[in-house]
Amino acid sequence: MQLLDGKALSAIVKAEIKVQVEQIKAAGGKTPHLAAVLVGDNGASETYVASKIKNCEEIGFKSTLVRMPDTTSEAELLREIEKLNQDPDVDGFIVQLPLPAHISENRIMEAVAPEKDVDGFHPINVGRMCKGLPTYISATPFGILEMLERYKIQTAGKHCVVVGRSQIVGLPMSVLMQRNTYPGNCTVTICHSRTQNLKEMCQSADILIAALGRPEFITADYVKEGAVVIDVGITRVADLTKKSGFAIKGDVKFDEVAPKSSFITPVPGGVGLMTICGLLTNTLLASKKAIYG
Ligand code: GUN
Protein backbone atom coordinates (compact mmCIF):
# COMPACT_ATOMS: atom_id res chain seq x y z
CA MET A 1 0.00 0.00 0.00
CA GLN A 2 1.27 3.44 -0.91
CA LEU A 3 -0.14 6.64 0.48
CA LEU A 4 -1.15 9.34 -2.02
CA ASP A 5 0.32 12.19 -0.02
CA GLY A 6 -1.67 15.36 -0.67
CA LYS A 7 0.42 17.35 1.76
CA ALA A 8 3.75 16.65 0.02
CA LEU A 9 2.30 16.86 -3.48
CA SER A 10 0.39 20.09 -2.94
CA ALA A 11 3.56 21.69 -1.59
CA ILE A 12 5.38 20.73 -4.82
CA VAL A 13 2.61 22.04 -7.08
CA LYS A 14 2.34 25.29 -5.13
CA ALA A 15 6.11 25.79 -5.30
CA GLU A 16 5.92 25.37 -9.09
CA ILE A 17 3.15 27.98 -9.35
CA LYS A 18 5.11 30.33 -7.09
CA VAL A 19 8.10 30.19 -9.44
CA GLN A 20 5.84 31.10 -12.36
CA VAL A 21 4.37 34.03 -10.44
CA GLU A 22 7.87 35.30 -9.62
CA GLN A 23 8.77 35.09 -13.31
CA ILE A 24 5.65 37.03 -14.31
CA LYS A 25 6.38 39.74 -11.76
CA ALA A 26 10.07 39.91 -12.70
CA ALA A 27 9.03 40.46 -16.31
CA GLY A 28 6.81 43.36 -15.21
CA GLY A 29 3.56 41.42 -15.64
CA LYS A 30 0.38 41.80 -13.62
CA THR A 31 0.09 39.98 -10.29
CA PRO A 32 -2.59 37.23 -10.62
CA HIS A 33 -5.64 38.22 -8.57
CA LEU A 34 -8.27 35.85 -7.16
CA ALA A 35 -11.43 37.10 -5.46
CA ALA A 36 -13.68 34.93 -3.29
CA VAL A 37 -17.26 35.74 -2.33
CA LEU A 38 -18.47 34.26 0.95
CA VAL A 39 -22.17 34.58 1.74
CA GLY A 40 -23.30 33.88 5.30
CA ASP A 41 -21.37 32.18 8.08
CA ASN A 42 -21.18 28.46 7.27
CA GLY A 43 -18.30 27.18 9.41
CA ALA A 44 -16.81 24.80 6.83
CA SER A 45 -17.05 27.44 4.08
CA GLU A 46 -15.27 29.97 6.33
CA THR A 47 -12.41 27.48 6.77
CA TYR A 48 -12.16 26.68 3.05
CA VAL A 49 -12.22 30.31 1.95
CA ALA A 50 -9.66 31.31 4.60
CA SER A 51 -7.40 28.54 3.29
CA LYS A 52 -7.84 29.71 -0.32
CA ILE A 53 -6.89 33.28 0.64
CA LYS A 54 -3.90 32.11 2.72
CA ASN A 55 -2.62 29.97 -0.15
CA CYS A 56 -2.90 32.92 -2.55
CA GLU A 57 -0.70 35.01 -0.25
CA GLU A 58 1.84 32.19 0.07
CA ILE A 59 2.41 31.88 -3.65
CA GLY A 60 2.38 35.61 -4.38
CA PHE A 61 -1.13 36.09 -5.77
CA LYS A 62 -3.25 39.08 -4.87
CA SER A 63 -6.52 38.05 -3.20
CA THR A 64 -9.75 39.74 -2.19
CA LEU A 65 -12.39 38.36 0.14
CA VAL A 66 -15.90 39.71 -0.33
CA ARG A 67 -18.08 38.91 2.66
CA MET A 68 -21.84 39.22 2.44
CA PRO A 69 -24.44 38.48 5.17
CA ASP A 70 -26.74 35.46 4.89
CA THR A 71 -29.64 37.87 4.41
CA THR A 72 -28.12 38.92 1.04
CA SER A 73 -30.69 38.71 -1.74
CA GLU A 74 -30.02 36.95 -5.01
CA ALA A 75 -30.20 40.33 -6.80
CA GLU A 76 -27.55 41.79 -4.47
CA LEU A 77 -25.25 38.85 -5.05
CA LEU A 78 -25.78 39.11 -8.81
CA ARG A 79 -24.79 42.80 -8.63
CA GLU A 80 -21.58 41.88 -6.75
CA ILE A 81 -20.80 39.24 -9.39
CA GLU A 82 -21.30 41.79 -12.14
CA LYS A 83 -18.86 44.14 -10.39
CA LEU A 84 -16.24 41.37 -10.28
CA ASN A 85 -16.96 40.45 -13.92
CA GLN A 86 -16.23 44.07 -14.88
CA ASP A 87 -13.20 44.63 -12.62
CA PRO A 88 -10.12 44.49 -14.87
CA ASP A 89 -7.80 43.78 -11.94
CA VAL A 90 -9.66 40.58 -10.91
CA ASP A 91 -8.46 37.67 -13.08
CA GLY A 92 -10.76 35.08 -11.59
CA PHE A 93 -13.25 34.68 -8.77
CA ILE A 94 -15.33 32.11 -6.97
CA VAL A 95 -18.60 32.20 -5.08
CA GLN A 96 -18.23 29.72 -2.24
CA LEU A 97 -20.95 27.04 -2.13
CA PRO A 98 -23.31 26.15 -0.55
CA LEU A 99 -25.32 29.37 -0.74
CA PRO A 100 -28.27 30.21 1.53
CA ALA A 101 -31.41 28.35 0.37
CA HIS A 102 -33.13 31.48 -1.00
CA ILE A 103 -30.42 31.93 -3.65
CA SER A 104 -30.32 29.77 -6.80
CA GLU A 105 -26.83 28.31 -7.13
CA ASN A 106 -27.42 27.62 -10.82
CA ARG A 107 -28.36 31.23 -11.51
CA ILE A 108 -25.25 32.41 -9.65
CA MET A 109 -22.94 30.02 -11.51
CA GLU A 110 -24.34 31.20 -14.83
CA ALA A 111 -23.76 34.85 -13.90
CA VAL A 112 -19.99 34.46 -13.51
CA ALA A 113 -18.18 35.44 -16.72
CA PRO A 114 -16.84 32.14 -18.17
CA GLU A 115 -13.34 33.61 -18.59
CA LYS A 116 -13.24 34.44 -14.84
CA ASP A 117 -14.93 31.21 -13.70
CA VAL A 118 -11.88 29.62 -12.07
CA ASP A 119 -14.17 27.11 -10.29
CA GLY A 120 -15.12 25.75 -13.72
CA PHE A 121 -18.80 25.64 -12.72
CA HIS A 122 -20.32 27.74 -15.55
CA PRO A 123 -22.26 25.59 -18.06
CA ILE A 124 -19.95 26.80 -20.84
CA ASN A 125 -16.89 25.57 -18.96
CA VAL A 126 -18.60 22.28 -18.04
CA GLY A 127 -19.59 21.87 -21.70
CA ARG A 128 -16.03 22.56 -22.83
CA MET A 129 -14.76 19.94 -20.37
CA CYS A 130 -17.24 17.39 -21.79
CA LYS A 131 -16.01 18.14 -25.30
CA GLY A 132 -12.35 17.95 -24.30
CA LEU A 133 -11.77 21.64 -25.10
CA PRO A 134 -9.39 23.81 -23.06
CA THR A 135 -11.21 24.94 -19.92
CA TYR A 136 -10.96 25.44 -16.18
CA ILE A 137 -11.09 21.98 -14.59
CA SER A 138 -12.89 22.23 -11.23
CA ALA A 139 -10.67 22.15 -8.16
CA THR A 140 -11.41 18.69 -6.75
CA PRO A 141 -11.32 16.78 -10.07
CA PHE A 142 -8.12 18.70 -10.90
CA GLY A 143 -6.57 17.62 -7.60
CA ILE A 144 -7.46 13.97 -8.21
CA LEU A 145 -6.07 13.97 -11.77
CA GLU A 146 -2.89 15.60 -10.53
CA MET A 147 -2.43 12.88 -7.90
CA LEU A 148 -3.00 10.06 -10.39
CA GLU A 149 -0.55 11.64 -12.82
CA ARG A 150 2.22 12.50 -10.39
CA TYR A 151 2.12 9.04 -8.83
CA LYS A 152 2.14 7.60 -12.39
CA ILE A 153 -0.94 5.46 -11.72
CA GLN A 154 -2.03 3.45 -14.76
CA THR A 155 -5.56 4.33 -15.78
CA ALA A 156 -6.01 3.13 -19.40
CA GLY A 157 -8.47 0.27 -19.69
CA LYS A 158 -9.17 0.24 -15.95
CA HIS A 159 -12.62 0.15 -14.42
CA CYS A 160 -13.15 3.41 -12.53
CA VAL A 161 -16.15 3.51 -10.22
CA VAL A 162 -17.24 6.95 -9.06
CA VAL A 163 -19.60 6.92 -6.08
CA GLY A 164 -21.60 10.14 -6.00
CA ARG A 165 -22.99 12.26 -8.85
CA SER A 166 -22.51 15.78 -7.49
CA GLN A 167 -22.00 18.63 -9.96
CA ILE A 168 -18.78 19.56 -8.17
CA VAL A 169 -17.07 16.15 -8.01
CA GLY A 170 -18.84 12.97 -9.15
CA LEU A 171 -20.17 14.18 -12.48
CA PRO A 172 -17.00 15.93 -13.74
CA MET A 173 -14.80 13.11 -12.42
CA SER A 174 -16.76 10.53 -14.40
CA VAL A 175 -16.36 12.61 -17.58
CA LEU A 176 -12.65 13.21 -17.05
CA MET A 177 -11.79 9.58 -16.33
CA GLN A 178 -13.28 8.35 -19.62
CA ARG A 179 -11.47 10.91 -21.83
CA ASN A 180 -9.00 9.68 -24.42
CA THR A 181 -6.00 11.06 -22.54
CA TYR A 182 -3.88 10.42 -19.48
CA PRO A 183 -5.13 10.22 -16.80
CA GLY A 184 -8.22 8.77 -18.44
CA ASN A 185 -9.22 6.04 -20.87
CA CYS A 186 -11.07 4.26 -18.08
CA THR A 187 -14.31 2.38 -18.35
CA VAL A 188 -16.38 4.47 -15.96
CA THR A 189 -19.35 3.53 -13.81
CA ILE A 190 -21.09 6.27 -11.85
CA CYS A 191 -23.03 5.13 -8.78
CA HIS A 192 -25.47 7.10 -6.63
CA SER A 193 -28.09 6.78 -3.93
CA ARG A 194 -30.42 4.75 -6.20
CA THR A 195 -27.78 2.26 -7.34
CA GLN A 196 -29.05 -1.19 -6.36
CA ASN A 197 -25.85 -3.23 -6.37
CA LEU A 198 -23.46 -0.62 -5.03
CA LYS A 199 -21.23 -3.05 -3.17
CA GLU A 200 -20.74 -5.30 -6.23
CA MET A 201 -20.00 -2.26 -8.39
CA CYS A 202 -17.37 -1.02 -5.96
CA GLN A 203 -15.88 -4.52 -5.69
CA SER A 204 -15.21 -4.49 -9.42
CA ALA A 205 -13.38 -1.14 -9.33
CA ASP A 206 -9.70 -0.88 -10.20
CA ILE A 207 -9.96 2.79 -9.27
CA LEU A 208 -12.59 3.68 -6.68
CA ILE A 209 -13.47 7.35 -6.20
CA ALA A 210 -15.64 7.84 -3.13
CA ALA A 211 -17.47 11.17 -3.25
CA LEU A 212 -20.79 10.48 -1.58
CA GLY A 213 -20.34 12.52 1.60
CA ARG A 214 -21.12 9.73 4.08
CA PRO A 215 -18.35 9.27 6.65
CA GLU A 216 -16.59 5.87 6.56
CA PHE A 217 -19.26 4.37 4.29
CA ILE A 218 -16.76 2.45 2.14
CA THR A 219 -15.58 -0.48 4.24
CA ALA A 220 -13.07 -3.23 3.32
CA ASP A 221 -15.78 -5.49 1.86
CA TYR A 222 -16.47 -2.87 -0.86
CA VAL A 223 -12.89 -2.89 -2.12
CA LYS A 224 -11.02 -5.21 -4.48
CA GLU A 225 -7.53 -6.32 -3.49
CA GLY A 226 -5.02 -3.93 -5.10
CA ALA A 227 -7.50 -1.18 -5.96
CA VAL A 228 -6.59 2.51 -6.09
CA VAL A 229 -8.83 4.29 -3.56
CA ILE A 230 -9.48 8.03 -3.77
CA ASP A 231 -11.40 9.46 -0.80
CA VAL A 232 -13.10 12.79 -1.48
CA GLY A 233 -15.12 12.86 1.76
CA ILE A 234 -14.54 15.66 4.27
CA THR A 235 -17.42 15.44 6.75
CA ARG A 236 -17.16 17.13 10.13
CA VAL A 237 -18.18 14.76 12.94
CA ALA A 238 -18.42 15.72 16.60
CA ASP A 239 -15.26 14.82 18.55
CA LEU A 240 -14.88 16.32 21.99
CA THR A 241 -11.25 15.17 22.25
CA LYS A 242 -10.42 17.81 19.61
CA LYS A 243 -9.97 21.49 20.41
CA SER A 244 -12.30 22.42 17.54
CA GLY A 245 -14.95 20.00 18.82
CA PHE A 246 -15.00 18.03 15.56
CA ALA A 247 -12.90 15.63 13.52
CA ILE A 248 -12.75 15.38 9.72
CA LYS A 249 -13.84 11.99 8.37
CA GLY A 250 -13.50 10.66 4.86
CA ASP A 251 -15.99 8.47 2.99
CA VAL A 252 -13.61 5.51 3.34
CA LYS A 253 -12.91 3.51 6.50
CA PHE A 254 -9.19 4.04 6.09
CA ASP A 255 -7.79 1.58 8.64
CA GLU A 256 -9.48 -1.46 7.11
CA VAL A 257 -9.39 -0.38 3.44
CA ALA A 258 -5.74 0.74 3.34
CA PRO A 259 -4.19 -2.76 3.67
CA LYS A 260 -6.22 -3.97 0.65
CA SER A 261 -5.40 -1.05 -1.65
CA SER A 262 -2.38 -0.40 -3.88
CA PHE A 263 -2.71 3.39 -3.42
CA ILE A 264 -4.97 5.31 -1.07
CA THR A 265 -5.55 8.95 -0.10
CA PRO A 266 -5.69 9.76 3.62
CA VAL A 267 -8.25 12.18 5.12
CA PRO A 268 -7.14 14.74 6.08
CA GLY A 269 -3.95 15.15 4.04
CA GLY A 270 -5.19 13.76 0.74
CA VAL A 271 -7.51 15.14 -1.93
CA GLY A 272 -8.55 18.15 0.19
CA LEU A 273 -5.10 19.72 0.08
CA MET A 274 -4.81 19.10 -3.66
CA THR A 275 -8.03 20.95 -4.51
CA ILE A 276 -6.46 24.30 -3.76
CA CYS A 277 -3.83 23.57 -6.41
CA GLY A 278 -6.61 23.41 -8.99
CA LEU A 279 -7.97 26.79 -8.01
CA LEU A 280 -4.50 28.37 -8.02
CA THR A 281 -3.65 26.80 -11.40
CA ASN A 282 -6.91 28.08 -12.89
CA THR A 283 -6.27 31.58 -11.54
CA LEU A 284 -2.83 31.54 -13.12
CA LEU A 285 -4.39 30.40 -16.43
CA ALA A 286 -6.97 33.19 -16.15
CA SER A 287 -4.28 35.81 -15.52
CA LYS A 288 -2.40 34.58 -18.60
CA LYS A 289 -5.67 34.60 -20.56
CA ALA A 290 -4.69 31.06 -21.54
CA ILE A 291 -8.19 29.66 -22.08
CA TYR A 292 -10.24 32.51 -23.54
CA GLY A 293 -7.51 34.78 -24.98
N1 GUN B 1 -17.87 24.21 -1.97
C1 GUN B 1 -17.30 23.00 -1.90
N2 GUN B 1 -16.35 22.87 -2.86
C2 GUN B 1 -16.33 24.02 -3.54
C3 GUN B 1 -15.57 24.51 -4.64
O1 GUN B 1 -14.71 23.82 -5.22
N3 GUN B 1 -15.84 25.78 -5.04
C4 GUN B 1 -16.79 26.54 -4.46
N4 GUN B 1 -16.99 27.77 -4.94
N5 GUN B 1 -17.53 26.13 -3.44
C5 GUN B 1 -17.29 24.87 -2.98
Coordinates of C-alpha atoms and ligand atoms in Angstrom, one line a residue:
M1 CA 0.0 0.0 0.0
Q2 CA 1.3 3.4 -0.9
L3 CA -0.1 6.6 0.5
L4 CA -1.1 9.3 -2.0
D5 CA 0.3 12.2 0.0
G6 CA -1.7 15.4 -0.7
K7 CA 0.4 17.4 1.8
A8 CA 3.8 16.6 0.0
L9 CA 2.3 16.9 -3.5
S10 CA 0.4 20.1 -2.9
A11 CA 3.6 21.7 -1.6
I12 CA 5.4 20.7 -4.8
V13 CA 2.6 22.0 -7.1
K14 CA 2.3 25.3 -5.1
A15 CA 6.1 25.8 -5.3
E16 CA 5.9 25.4 -9.1
I17 CA 3.2 28.0 -9.4
K18 CA 5.1 30.3 -7.1
V19 CA 8.1 30.2 -9.4
Q20 CA 5.8 31.1 -12.4
V21 CA 4.4 34.0 -10.4
E22 CA 7.9 35.3 -9.6
Q23 CA 8.8 35.1 -13.3
I24 CA 5.6 37.0 -14.3
K25 CA 6.4 39.7 -11.8
A26 CA 10.1 39.9 -12.7
A27 CA 9.0 40.5 -16.3
G28 CA 6.8 43.4 -15.2
G29 CA 3.6 41.4 -15.6
K30 CA 0.4 41.8 -13.6
T31 CA 0.1 40.0 -10.3
P32 CA -2.6 37.2 -10.6
H33 CA -5.6 38.2 -8.6
L34 CA -8.3 35.9 -7.2
A35 CA -11.4 37.1 -5.5
A36 CA -13.7 34.9 -3.3
V37 CA -17.3 35.7 -2.3
L38 CA -18.5 34.3 0.9
V39 CA -22.2 34.6 1.7
G40 CA -23.3 33.9 5.3
D41 CA -21.4 32.2 8.1
N42 CA -21.2 28.5 7.3
G43 CA -18.3 27.2 9.4
A44 CA -16.8 24.8 6.8
S45 CA -17.0 27.4 4.1
E46 CA -15.3 30.0 6.3
T47 CA -12.4 27.5 6.8
Y48 CA -12.2 26.7 3.0
V49 CA -12.2 30.3 2.0
A50 CA -9.7 31.3 4.6
S51 CA -7.4 28.5 3.3
K52 CA -7.8 29.7 -0.3
I53 CA -6.9 33.3 0.6
K54 CA -3.9 32.1 2.7
N55 CA -2.6 30.0 -0.2
C56 CA -2.9 32.9 -2.5
E57 CA -0.7 35.0 -0.3
E58 CA 1.8 32.2 0.1
I59 CA 2.4 31.9 -3.7
G60 CA 2.4 35.6 -4.4
F61 CA -1.1 36.1 -5.8
K62 CA -3.3 39.1 -4.9
S63 CA -6.5 38.0 -3.2
T64 CA -9.7 39.7 -2.2
L65 CA -12.4 38.4 0.1
V66 CA -15.9 39.7 -0.3
R67 CA -18.1 38.9 2.7
M68 CA -21.8 39.2 2.4
P69 CA -24.4 38.5 5.2
D70 CA -26.7 35.5 4.9
T71 CA -29.6 37.9 4.4
T72 CA -28.1 38.9 1.0
S73 CA -30.7 38.7 -1.7
E74 CA -30.0 36.9 -5.0
A75 CA -30.2 40.3 -6.8
E76 CA -27.6 41.8 -4.5
L77 CA -25.3 38.8 -5.0
L78 CA -25.8 39.1 -8.8
R79 CA -24.8 42.8 -8.6
E80 CA -21.6 41.9 -6.7
I81 CA -20.8 39.2 -9.4
E82 CA -21.3 41.8 -12.1
K83 CA -18.9 44.1 -10.4
L84 CA -16.2 41.4 -10.3
N85 CA -17.0 40.4 -13.9
Q86 CA -16.2 44.1 -14.9
D87 CA -13.2 44.6 -12.6
P88 CA -10.1 44.5 -14.9
D89 CA -7.8 43.8 -11.9
V90 CA -9.7 40.6 -10.9
D91 CA -8.5 37.7 -13.1
G92 CA -10.8 35.1 -11.6
F93 CA -13.3 34.7 -8.8
I94 CA -15.3 32.1 -7.0
V95 CA -18.6 32.2 -5.1
Q96 CA -18.2 29.7 -2.2
L97 CA -21.0 27.0 -2.1
P98 CA -23.3 26.2 -0.6
L99 CA -25.3 29.4 -0.7
P100 CA -28.3 30.2 1.5
A101 CA -31.4 28.4 0.4
H102 CA -33.1 31.5 -1.0
I103 CA -30.4 31.9 -3.6
S104 CA -30.3 29.8 -6.8
E105 CA -26.8 28.3 -7.1
N106 CA -27.4 27.6 -10.8
R107 CA -28.4 31.2 -11.5
I108 CA -25.3 32.4 -9.7
M109 CA -22.9 30.0 -11.5
E110 CA -24.3 31.2 -14.8
A111 CA -23.8 34.9 -13.9
V112 CA -20.0 34.5 -13.5
A113 CA -18.2 35.4 -16.7
P114 CA -16.8 32.1 -18.2
E115 CA -13.3 33.6 -18.6
K116 CA -13.2 34.4 -14.8
D117 CA -14.9 31.2 -13.7
V118 CA -11.9 29.6 -12.1
D119 CA -14.2 27.1 -10.3
G120 CA -15.1 25.7 -13.7
F121 CA -18.8 25.6 -12.7
H122 CA -20.3 27.7 -15.6
P123 CA -22.3 25.6 -18.1
I124 CA -19.9 26.8 -20.8
N125 CA -16.9 25.6 -19.0
V126 CA -18.6 22.3 -18.0
G127 CA -19.6 21.9 -21.7
R128 CA -16.0 22.6 -22.8
M129 CA -14.8 19.9 -20.4
C130 CA -17.2 17.4 -21.8
K131 CA -16.0 18.1 -25.3
G132 CA -12.4 17.9 -24.3
L133 CA -11.8 21.6 -25.1
P134 CA -9.4 23.8 -23.1
T135 CA -11.2 24.9 -19.9
Y136 CA -11.0 25.4 -16.2
I137 CA -11.1 22.0 -14.6
S138 CA -12.9 22.2 -11.2
A139 CA -10.7 22.1 -8.2
T140 CA -11.4 18.7 -6.8
P141 CA -11.3 16.8 -10.1
F142 CA -8.1 18.7 -10.9
G143 CA -6.6 17.6 -7.6
I144 CA -7.5 14.0 -8.2
L145 CA -6.1 14.0 -11.8
E146 CA -2.9 15.6 -10.5
M147 CA -2.4 12.9 -7.9
L148 CA -3.0 10.1 -10.4
E149 CA -0.6 11.6 -12.8
R150 CA 2.2 12.5 -10.4
Y151 CA 2.1 9.0 -8.8
K152 CA 2.1 7.6 -12.4
I153 CA -0.9 5.5 -11.7
Q154 CA -2.0 3.5 -14.8
T155 CA -5.6 4.3 -15.8
A156 CA -6.0 3.1 -19.4
G157 CA -8.5 0.3 -19.7
K158 CA -9.2 0.2 -15.9
H159 CA -12.6 0.2 -14.4
C160 CA -13.2 3.4 -12.5
V161 CA -16.2 3.5 -10.2
V162 CA -17.2 7.0 -9.1
V163 CA -19.6 6.9 -6.1
G164 CA -21.6 10.1 -6.0
R165 CA -23.0 12.3 -8.8
S166 CA -22.5 15.8 -7.5
Q167 CA -22.0 18.6 -10.0
I168 CA -18.8 19.6 -8.2
V169 CA -17.1 16.1 -8.0
G170 CA -18.8 13.0 -9.2
L171 CA -20.2 14.2 -12.5
P172 CA -17.0 15.9 -13.7
M173 CA -14.8 13.1 -12.4
S174 CA -16.8 10.5 -14.4
V175 CA -16.4 12.6 -17.6
L176 CA -12.7 13.2 -17.1
M177 CA -11.8 9.6 -16.3
Q178 CA -13.3 8.3 -19.6
R179 CA -11.5 10.9 -21.8
N180 CA -9.0 9.7 -24.4
T181 CA -6.0 11.1 -22.5
Y182 CA -3.9 10.4 -19.5
P183 CA -5.1 10.2 -16.8
G184 CA -8.2 8.8 -18.4
N185 CA -9.2 6.0 -20.9
C186 CA -11.1 4.3 -18.1
T187 CA -14.3 2.4 -18.3
V188 CA -16.4 4.5 -16.0
T189 CA -19.3 3.5 -13.8
I190 CA -21.1 6.3 -11.9
C191 CA -23.0 5.1 -8.8
H192 CA -25.5 7.1 -6.6
S193 CA -28.1 6.8 -3.9
R194 CA -30.4 4.8 -6.2
T195 CA -27.8 2.3 -7.3
Q196 CA -29.1 -1.2 -6.4
N197 CA -25.8 -3.2 -6.4
L198 CA -23.5 -0.6 -5.0
K199 CA -21.2 -3.0 -3.2
E200 CA -20.7 -5.3 -6.2
M201 CA -20.0 -2.3 -8.4
C202 CA -17.4 -1.0 -6.0
Q203 CA -15.9 -4.5 -5.7
S204 CA -15.2 -4.5 -9.4
A205 CA -13.4 -1.1 -9.3
D206 CA -9.7 -0.9 -10.2
I207 CA -10.0 2.8 -9.3
L208 CA -12.6 3.7 -6.7
I209 CA -13.5 7.3 -6.2
A210 CA -15.6 7.8 -3.1
A211 CA -17.5 11.2 -3.3
L212 CA -20.8 10.5 -1.6
G213 CA -20.3 12.5 1.6
R214 CA -21.1 9.7 4.1
P215 CA -18.4 9.3 6.7
E216 CA -16.6 5.9 6.6
F217 CA -19.3 4.4 4.3
I218 CA -16.8 2.4 2.1
T219 CA -15.6 -0.5 4.2
A220 CA -13.1 -3.2 3.3
D221 CA -15.8 -5.5 1.9
Y222 CA -16.5 -2.9 -0.9
V223 CA -12.9 -2.9 -2.1
K224 CA -11.0 -5.2 -4.5
E225 CA -7.5 -6.3 -3.5
G226 CA -5.0 -3.9 -5.1
A227 CA -7.5 -1.2 -6.0
V228 CA -6.6 2.5 -6.1
V229 CA -8.8 4.3 -3.6
I230 CA -9.5 8.0 -3.8
D231 CA -11.4 9.5 -0.8
V232 CA -13.1 12.8 -1.5
G233 CA -15.1 12.9 1.8
I234 CA -14.5 15.7 4.3
T235 CA -17.4 15.4 6.8
R236 CA -17.2 17.1 10.1
V237 CA -18.2 14.8 12.9
A238 CA -18.4 15.7 16.6
D239 CA -15.3 14.8 18.5
L240 CA -14.9 16.3 22.0
T241 CA -11.3 15.2 22.3
K242 CA -10.4 17.8 19.6
K243 CA -10.0 21.5 20.4
S244 CA -12.3 22.4 17.5
G245 CA -15.0 20.0 18.8
F246 CA -15.0 18.0 15.6
A247 CA -12.9 15.6 13.5
I248 CA -12.8 15.4 9.7
K249 CA -13.8 12.0 8.4
G250 CA -13.5 10.7 4.9
D251 CA -16.0 8.5 3.0
V252 CA -13.6 5.5 3.3
K253 CA -12.9 3.5 6.5
F254 CA -9.2 4.0 6.1
D255 CA -7.8 1.6 8.6
E256 CA -9.5 -1.5 7.1
V257 CA -9.4 -0.4 3.4
A258 CA -5.7 0.7 3.3
P259 CA -4.2 -2.8 3.7
K260 CA -6.2 -4.0 0.6
S261 CA -5.4 -1.1 -1.6
S262 CA -2.4 -0.4 -3.9
F263 CA -2.7 3.4 -3.4
I264 CA -5.0 5.3 -1.1
T265 CA -5.5 9.0 -0.1
P266 CA -5.7 9.8 3.6
V267 CA -8.2 12.2 5.1
P268 CA -7.1 14.7 6.1
G269 CA -4.0 15.2 4.0
G270 CA -5.2 13.8 0.7
V271 CA -7.5 15.1 -1.9
G272 CA -8.6 18.2 0.2
L273 CA -5.1 19.7 0.1
M274 CA -4.8 19.1 -3.7
T275 CA -8.0 20.9 -4.5
I276 CA -6.5 24.3 -3.8
C277 CA -3.8 23.6 -6.4
G278 CA -6.6 23.4 -9.0
L279 CA -8.0 26.8 -8.0
L280 CA -4.5 28.4 -8.0
T281 CA -3.7 26.8 -11.4
N282 CA -6.9 28.1 -12.9
T283 CA -6.3 31.6 -11.5
L284 CA -2.8 31.5 -13.1
L285 CA -4.4 30.4 -16.4
A286 CA -7.0 33.2 -16.1
S287 CA -4.3 35.8 -15.5
K288 CA -2.4 34.6 -18.6
K289 CA -5.7 34.6 -20.6
A290 CA -4.7 31.1 -21.5
I291 CA -8.2 29.7 -22.1
Y292 CA -10.2 32.5 -23.5
G293 CA -7.5 34.8 -25.0
Ligands
GUN1 N1 -17.9 24.2 -2.0 C1 -17.3 23.0 -1.9 N2 -16.3 22.9 -2.9 C2 -16.3 24.0 -3.5 C3 -15.6 24.5 -4.6 O1 -14.7 23.8 -5.2 N3 -15.8 25.8 -5.0 C4 -16.8 26.5 -4.5 N4 -17.0 27.8 -4.9 N5 -17.5 26.1 -3.4 C5 -17.3 24.9 -3.0

